[in-house]
Coordinates of C-alpha atoms and ligand atoms in Angstrom, one line a residue:
M9 CA -11.7 -1.1 -35.2
K10 CA -8.5 -0.4 -36.4
R11 CA -6.7 -1.2 -33.2
A12 CA -8.5 -5.2 -33.5
T13 CA -6.9 -5.6 -36.7
R14 CA -3.2 -4.4 -36.0
A15 CA -0.6 -7.0 -36.0
A16 CA 1.1 -8.5 -32.8
P17 CA 3.7 -5.8 -31.5
G18 CA 7.0 -5.8 -33.4
K19 CA 5.7 -7.9 -36.4
G20 CA 6.0 -6.5 -39.6
N21 CA 5.4 -2.6 -40.6
D22 CA 2.0 -2.8 -38.6
M23 CA 3.4 -1.7 -35.3
T24 CA 1.5 0.5 -33.1
R25 CA 2.5 4.2 -33.2
V26 CA 2.5 5.4 -30.0
G27 CA 2.8 9.5 -29.1
I28 CA 4.0 10.4 -26.0
I29 CA 2.7 13.5 -24.3
G30 CA 4.6 14.8 -21.0
C31 CA 8.7 13.8 -21.4
G32 CA 9.0 14.4 -17.8
Y33 CA 10.5 11.5 -15.1
I34 CA 8.2 8.7 -15.5
S35 CA 7.6 9.1 -19.4
R36 CA 11.0 7.0 -20.0
L37 CA 9.5 4.3 -18.5
H38 CA 6.5 4.5 -20.8
Y39 CA 8.7 4.9 -24.3
E40 CA 11.3 2.3 -23.6
G41 CA 8.8 -0.3 -22.4
Y42 CA 6.5 0.4 -25.4
E43 CA 10.0 0.1 -27.6
R44 CA 11.0 -3.4 -26.2
A45 CA 7.0 -4.2 -26.7
G46 CA 7.6 -3.5 -30.5
A47 CA 5.5 -0.2 -30.8
K48 CA 7.1 2.8 -32.5
I49 CA 7.8 6.6 -30.7
V50 CA 6.3 8.9 -33.6
H51 CA 5.4 11.7 -32.1
V52 CA 6.3 13.8 -28.4
C53 CA 5.5 16.5 -26.7
D54 CA 6.0 18.7 -23.8
I55 CA 5.4 22.4 -22.3
R56 CA 9.3 22.2 -22.1
K57 CA 10.5 22.2 -25.6
E58 CA 14.0 20.6 -24.3
A59 CA 12.6 17.7 -22.6
A60 CA 10.6 16.9 -25.7
E61 CA 13.4 17.2 -27.8
A62 CA 15.6 15.1 -25.9
V63 CA 12.7 12.2 -26.5
G64 CA 12.5 13.2 -29.8
S65 CA 15.7 13.2 -31.5
R66 CA 15.9 9.6 -29.6
Y67 CA 13.2 8.0 -31.8
S68 CA 13.4 10.5 -34.8
A69 CA 10.0 11.3 -33.8
R70 CA 8.2 14.3 -34.4
V71 CA 8.5 17.0 -31.2
S72 CA 5.7 19.1 -30.4
T73 CA 5.2 21.8 -27.3
D74 CA 1.2 21.4 -27.5
Y75 CA -0.5 18.0 -26.8
R76 CA -3.3 18.9 -29.4
A77 CA -0.5 18.5 -32.1
V78 CA 0.0 14.6 -30.8
I79 CA -3.3 13.8 -30.4
E80 CA -4.8 15.0 -34.0
D81 CA -1.3 13.6 -35.5
R82 CA -3.1 10.7 -38.1
D83 CA -0.3 8.9 -37.6
V84 CA -0.7 8.4 -33.8
D85 CA -2.9 5.3 -32.7
L86 CA -2.2 5.3 -29.3
V87 CA -1.0 8.2 -26.3
S88 CA 0.8 7.8 -23.0
V89 CA -0.4 10.8 -20.9
C90 CA 2.6 11.4 -19.0
T91 CA 1.8 15.1 -17.8
I92 CA 1.1 16.0 -13.9
A93 CA -2.2 14.9 -12.7
S94 CA -4.3 18.2 -13.1
T95 CA -4.1 18.3 -16.8
H96 CA -5.2 14.6 -17.6
K97 CA -8.6 15.2 -17.9
E98 CA -8.4 17.8 -20.5
I99 CA -6.0 15.7 -22.6
C100 CA -7.6 12.3 -22.3
L101 CA -10.6 13.5 -23.3
A102 CA -9.4 15.5 -26.0
A103 CA -7.6 12.7 -27.3
L104 CA -10.5 10.1 -27.0
A105 CA -12.6 12.8 -29.1
C106 CA -9.3 12.1 -31.9
G107 CA -10.5 8.6 -31.8
K108 CA -7.0 7.6 -30.2
G109 CA -6.5 5.0 -27.7
V110 CA -5.2 6.1 -24.1
V111 CA -2.9 5.3 -21.7
C112 CA -3.2 7.7 -18.8
E113 CA -0.6 7.7 -15.9
K114 CA -2.1 7.3 -12.4
T115 CA -3.7 8.8 -11.0
L116 CA -6.6 8.8 -13.5
T117 CA -7.4 12.8 -12.3
D118 CA -6.8 14.6 -9.3
N119 CA -10.6 14.2 -8.7
A120 CA -13.4 11.9 -8.3
A121 CA -16.1 13.9 -10.7
D122 CA -13.1 14.7 -13.4
S123 CA -12.5 10.7 -13.4
A124 CA -16.0 9.2 -13.6
E125 CA -16.7 11.8 -16.2
L126 CA -13.7 10.2 -17.9
V127 CA -15.3 6.5 -17.8
L128 CA -18.0 7.8 -19.2
A129 CA -16.4 9.5 -22.2
S130 CA -14.3 6.4 -23.0
R131 CA -17.6 4.1 -22.6
R132 CA -19.3 6.8 -24.9
T133 CA -16.3 6.4 -27.6
K134 CA -15.7 3.1 -27.0
A135 CA -12.2 3.9 -27.1
F136 CA -9.2 2.2 -25.0
L137 CA -8.6 3.8 -22.0
S138 CA -6.5 2.3 -19.2
V139 CA -5.1 4.2 -16.1
A140 CA -1.0 3.3 -15.3
Y141 CA -1.0 1.2 -12.3
M142 CA 1.6 -0.9 -13.1
K143 CA 1.8 -3.1 -10.4
N144 CA -0.9 -5.3 -11.7
Y145 CA 1.7 -6.6 -14.0
F146 CA 3.7 -7.9 -11.1
P147 CA 4.1 -11.6 -11.8
A148 CA 3.3 -11.7 -8.0
V149 CA -0.1 -10.0 -8.2
V150 CA -1.1 -11.8 -11.0
Q151 CA -0.5 -15.2 -9.2
A152 CA -2.0 -13.7 -6.1
K153 CA -5.5 -12.9 -7.6
Q154 CA -5.3 -16.1 -9.5
M155 CA -4.8 -18.2 -5.7
L156 CA -7.5 -15.8 -4.3
A157 CA -10.3 -17.1 -6.9
E158 CA -9.8 -20.0 -5.1
M159 CA -9.7 -19.2 -1.2
G160 CA -13.1 -17.7 -0.9
D161 CA -14.5 -14.0 0.4
V162 CA -11.5 -12.1 1.5
T163 CA -12.2 -11.5 5.7
S164 CA -9.7 -9.1 6.0
I165 CA -6.2 -7.2 4.5
Y166 CA -3.6 -5.2 5.6
V167 CA -2.0 -3.0 3.2
R168 CA 1.6 -0.9 4.1
T169 CA 3.5 1.1 1.6
W170 CA 6.1 3.0 3.3
H171 CA 8.5 4.9 0.9
F172 CA 11.7 6.1 2.3
H173 CA 11.8 9.8 2.0
P174 CA 14.4 11.4 3.9
Q175 CA 13.8 15.1 2.3
L176 CA 11.0 15.3 4.0
W177 CA 12.1 14.7 7.5
Q178 CA 15.3 17.5 6.8
S179 CA 15.4 20.2 9.2
P180 CA 14.5 23.2 7.4
A181 CA 12.8 21.0 4.9
P182 CA 13.7 22.0 1.2
E183 CA 12.3 25.2 -0.4
D184 CA 10.0 23.3 -3.1
V185 CA 8.0 21.2 -0.4
L186 CA 7.3 24.0 1.9
Q187 CA 6.1 26.2 -0.8
H188 CA 1.8 26.6 -1.1
P189 CA 1.2 24.2 -2.9
S190 CA 4.2 22.3 -3.2
R191 CA 5.6 20.8 -6.2
I192 CA 4.4 17.5 -4.8
V193 CA 0.5 18.9 -4.2
R194 CA 1.2 20.8 -8.2
N195 CA 2.6 17.7 -9.7
Y196 CA 0.4 14.9 -8.2
G197 CA -2.5 16.9 -6.4
G198 CA -1.7 15.8 -2.9
G199 CA 0.8 13.7 -0.7
M200 CA 1.5 10.2 0.1
L201 CA -2.3 8.9 0.1
V202 CA -2.1 9.8 -3.7
C203 CA 1.5 9.3 -4.4
G204 CA 1.8 5.7 -3.3
G205 CA -1.3 5.1 -1.6
S206 CA -3.1 5.2 -4.9
H207 CA -1.2 2.1 -5.9
V208 CA -2.1 -0.2 -3.2
L209 CA -5.9 1.1 -3.1
N210 CA -5.9 -0.4 -6.7
L211 CA -4.6 -3.3 -5.5
L212 CA -6.8 -3.4 -2.3
C213 CA -9.9 -3.4 -4.8
G214 CA -8.3 -5.8 -7.4
F215 CA -7.9 -8.5 -4.4
A216 CA -11.5 -7.9 -2.6
G217 CA -13.8 -5.7 -4.7
R218 CA -15.0 -1.7 -4.0
P219 CA -14.9 -0.7 0.2
T220 CA -18.3 0.2 0.8
K221 CA -17.5 2.6 3.8
V222 CA -13.8 4.3 4.9
I223 CA -12.7 6.2 7.8
G224 CA -9.5 8.3 7.5
A225 CA -6.7 9.9 9.7
M226 CA -3.5 12.1 7.7
Q227 CA -0.9 13.5 9.2
S228 CA 1.4 16.1 7.9
R229 CA 4.5 18.0 9.1
P230 CA 4.9 21.6 10.1
G231 CA 4.6 24.2 6.9
M232 CA 3.6 21.2 4.3
D233 CA 0.6 21.4 2.5
F234 CA 0.3 17.4 2.2
D235 CA -0.2 14.0 4.3
I236 CA 3.5 12.4 5.0
Q237 CA 1.2 9.5 6.5
T238 CA -2.5 8.5 6.2
N239 CA -4.5 5.6 7.8
A240 CA -7.7 4.3 7.0
M241 CA -9.9 1.4 7.6
L242 CA -11.8 0.1 4.4
W243 CA -15.0 -1.7 4.7
L244 CA -14.9 -4.5 2.0
P245 CA -17.6 -5.5 0.2
A246 CA -18.1 -9.3 1.6
G247 CA -18.0 -8.0 5.2
G248 CA -14.6 -8.1 6.3
V249 CA -12.4 -4.6 6.9
A250 CA -9.0 -3.4 5.6
H251 CA -6.6 -1.6 6.9
F252 CA -4.3 0.7 5.3
E253 CA -1.0 2.4 5.9
A254 CA 0.5 4.9 3.5
F255 CA 4.0 6.5 5.1
W256 CA 6.8 8.7 3.8
H257 CA 9.4 8.0 6.2
P258 CA 12.8 8.4 7.3
F259 CA 14.5 4.9 7.8
A260 CA 16.9 3.9 5.0
A261 CA 17.2 0.5 5.5
I262 CA 13.7 -1.1 6.6
G263 CA 11.6 -3.5 4.4
Y264 CA 11.8 -6.7 2.5
E265 CA 14.7 -5.4 0.5
R266 CA 16.2 -3.5 3.8
N267 CA 16.4 -0.3 1.3
G268 CA 13.5 2.1 2.9
W269 CA 11.2 0.3 0.5
D270 CA 8.6 -1.4 2.9
E271 CA 5.3 -2.4 1.0
R272 CA 3.4 -5.4 2.2
I273 CA -0.3 -6.6 1.8
E274 CA -1.6 -9.5 3.8
I275 CA -4.8 -11.0 2.6
N276 CA -6.8 -13.0 4.8
T277 CA -10.0 -15.7 3.8
A278 CA -11.4 -19.0 5.5
K279 CA -9.3 -20.8 3.5
G280 CA -5.7 -19.0 4.4
R281 CA -3.5 -16.4 4.2
L282 CA -1.7 -14.3 1.2
E283 CA 1.4 -12.2 2.2
L284 CA 2.7 -10.2 -0.8
Y285 CA 6.1 -8.3 -0.8
T286 CA 6.7 -5.9 -3.6
V287 CA 9.9 -4.4 -4.4
L288 CA 10.8 -0.6 -5.2
W289 CA 8.8 0.6 -7.2
N290 CA 11.7 2.1 -10.1
G291 CA 14.1 -0.2 -9.4
S292 CA 12.1 -3.8 -10.2
E293 CA 14.8 -5.3 -12.4
N294 CA 16.7 -5.5 -9.4
H295 CA 14.9 -7.9 -6.7
G296 CA 11.9 -10.3 -7.5
A297 CA 9.0 -9.7 -5.5
L298 CA 7.6 -12.6 -2.8
L299 CA 4.6 -14.4 -2.4
V300 CA 3.8 -16.2 0.8
H301 CA 0.5 -18.8 1.0
T302 CA -0.3 -20.4 4.1
D303 CA -3.1 -23.2 3.7
A304 CA -5.4 -22.9 6.9
D305 CA -6.2 -26.5 6.6
T306 CA -3.3 -28.1 6.6
G307 CA -1.1 -25.1 8.2
R308 CA 1.5 -25.8 4.8
V309 CA 3.5 -22.3 4.1
T310 CA 4.5 -21.8 0.8
E311 CA 6.7 -19.3 -0.4
Y312 CA 6.7 -18.2 -4.0
R313 CA 9.9 -16.2 -5.1
F314 CA 9.8 -14.5 -8.1
P315 CA 12.5 -13.4 -11.0
A316 CA 13.3 -9.7 -11.1
V317 CA 11.3 -7.9 -13.9
N318 CA 11.2 -4.4 -15.4
V319 CA 7.5 -3.9 -14.6
F320 CA 6.8 -1.2 -16.6
D321 CA 8.0 -3.1 -19.5
L322 CA 5.4 -5.8 -18.7
E323 CA 2.9 -3.3 -18.5
M324 CA 3.2 -1.4 -21.9
A325 CA 3.8 -4.9 -23.4
G326 CA 0.7 -5.5 -21.6
M327 CA -1.0 -2.2 -23.1
I328 CA 0.2 -2.7 -26.6
E329 CA -1.4 -6.5 -26.8
A330 CA -4.8 -5.2 -25.6
F331 CA -4.8 -2.2 -27.8
E332 CA -3.6 -4.5 -30.8
T333 CA -6.2 -7.2 -30.5
G334 CA -9.2 -4.9 -29.0
G335 CA -8.8 -6.8 -25.6
L336 CA -9.9 -5.1 -22.0
A337 CA -7.6 -2.0 -20.9
T338 CA -6.1 -3.3 -17.9
P339 CA -6.6 -1.5 -15.3
S340 CA -9.5 0.2 -16.7
A341 CA -10.6 3.7 -16.6
A342 CA -13.5 2.9 -13.7
D343 CA -10.5 0.9 -11.9
G344 CA -8.6 4.6 -11.6
Y345 CA -12.2 6.4 -11.2
V346 CA -12.5 4.0 -8.0
V347 CA -9.0 4.9 -6.5
D348 CA -9.8 8.4 -7.0
E349 CA -13.1 8.4 -5.3
L350 CA -11.5 6.3 -2.5
I351 CA -8.7 8.8 -1.8
E352 CA -11.2 11.9 -1.8
Q353 CA -13.6 9.9 0.6
I354 CA -10.7 9.1 3.1
T355 CA -9.5 12.6 2.8
S356 CA -13.1 13.7 3.8
S357 CA -13.4 11.5 6.2
H358 CA -10.0 12.9 8.1
R359 CA -11.1 16.1 7.7
Q360 CA -14.7 15.5 9.6
G361 CA -12.5 14.2 12.3
G362 CA -12.4 10.4 11.2
K363 CA -16.3 10.1 10.8
G364 CA -17.0 6.9 8.9
L365 CA -18.4 7.4 5.8
P366 CA -20.4 5.2 3.3
V367 CA -18.9 5.4 -0.4
T368 CA -21.5 5.9 -3.2
Y369 CA -19.4 4.9 -6.5
R370 CA -20.8 7.7 -9.3
V371 CA -19.9 5.1 -12.1
Q372 CA -20.3 1.1 -11.8
Ligands
LIG5 N1 3.3 4.8 -12.0 C1 4.2 5.4 -11.1 O1 4.4 4.7 -10.0 C2 4.8 7.2 -11.1 C3 5.4 7.4 -10.3 C4 5.8 8.7 -10.5 C5 4.7 9.1 -11.1 N2 3.8 9.0 -11.8 C6 2.5 10.0 -12.3 O2 3.2 10.6 -13.7 C7 2.8 11.3 -13.8 C8 3.7 12.8 -14.5 O3 4.8 12.6 -13.3 P1 6.5 12.9 -13.6 O4 7.2 12.1 -12.2 O5 6.5 12.4 -14.5 O6 6.2 14.6 -13.2 P2 7.3 15.4 -14.4 O7 7.3 17.0 -13.7 O8 8.6 14.6 -14.2 O9 7.0 15.2 -15.9 C9 5.9 15.7 -16.0 C10 6.0 16.6 -17.2 O10 4.7 17.0 -18.1 C11 5.0 18.4 -18.7 N3 3.8 18.9 -18.8 C12 2.7 19.5 -17.8 N4 2.0 19.8 -18.4 C13 1.9 19.4 -19.8 C14 0.7 19.8 -20.6 N5 -0.2 20.7 -20.4 N6 1.1 19.5 -21.9 C15 2.4 18.8 -22.5 N7 3.3 18.5 -21.3 C16 3.0 18.8 -20.3 C17 6.1 19.2 -17.9 O11 6.9 20.0 -18.3 C18 7.1 17.8 -17.5 O12 8.4 17.5 -18.2 C19 2.0 12.1 -12.8 O13 0.5 11.9 -13.0 C20 2.6 11.3 -11.8 O14 1.5 10.7 -10.5 C21 3.4 7.5 -11.6

């Protein structure tokens, strides 16, 4: 396959040629990351022509307003899909059919059935399809996974992702939040569970495997069509339980960084405990994450303090390396599907008054 024979990033003229589909907020973190990884941005697209032109002029790249022009461009090897979630399935399927590698922003789609279909399509075409849950690239997360491999089965996990979102607590709330569908539902397909919760559900599965049963409880605010808070219990495959809480809160100065970003994961096994404190998702170059290990036998507590990193740069470099060497797409489309399945089941449990629901996975 072509991607298996391409040169390493940034070496010679054989660099991976990237197309960017969707030139809104998140796209900058993709194209700057690719650029720093030595890839070349050759074609960019947005239905808003001015947005595409702004990025295109930066890279002297071709500019289109129809994504089909990018996926049919023979000079494009890999596309980043940075559009809103409701468009992901159509664009990813079309890109895979054109033989392109695909990095799709999270969530993979806005429902579990479509995400399962994408997994099957990527397996059928043997194409590179990754979903951009960038937190997997934090050195602290990588180390936590390495340490867990030596710590036995996970017996319990506590996951808290609290994000400071003062606008949602204004009275009255901003108009775009009170419209139905709100901007949040239109762009992301859901509220806090989808926006912030999806990331930590992905990490949770990476640490402990696919949950077998869920209970969910969701809360909104008056006039809003999305959750600002979701709590869940998720039964782990080895028998333990995860407690999960995702919340858009009004407290400016809480959390590990005292900046309102309050995300913490505690993982327990018979051999010890890991505590992971992540940093502000779009400011990770400012602070380093913290990992604390407690050994159950000796009681020894070790703090691992990591340097600040731009996690999107690490992610895009990882994507390019895997694409060029024929390596595994990480996180995989299946990882993305599992999150969408859990979001659906947690929501369904909430709608049934907090009923415990077994989770049956449509694809393995
Ligand atoms: N990894 C993260 O932490 C993170 C953070 C924010 C957003 N996201 C994800 O990134 C994606 C985009 O979010 P955003 O905040 O950048 O939204 P955004 O609204 O700022 O950007 C989306 C862009 O896509 C364009 N677009 C929409 N439909 C299109 C189509 N059919 N063809 C071409 N362009 C189209 C829009 O005009 C817009 O410019 C979403 O899936 C979101 O969940 C991920």
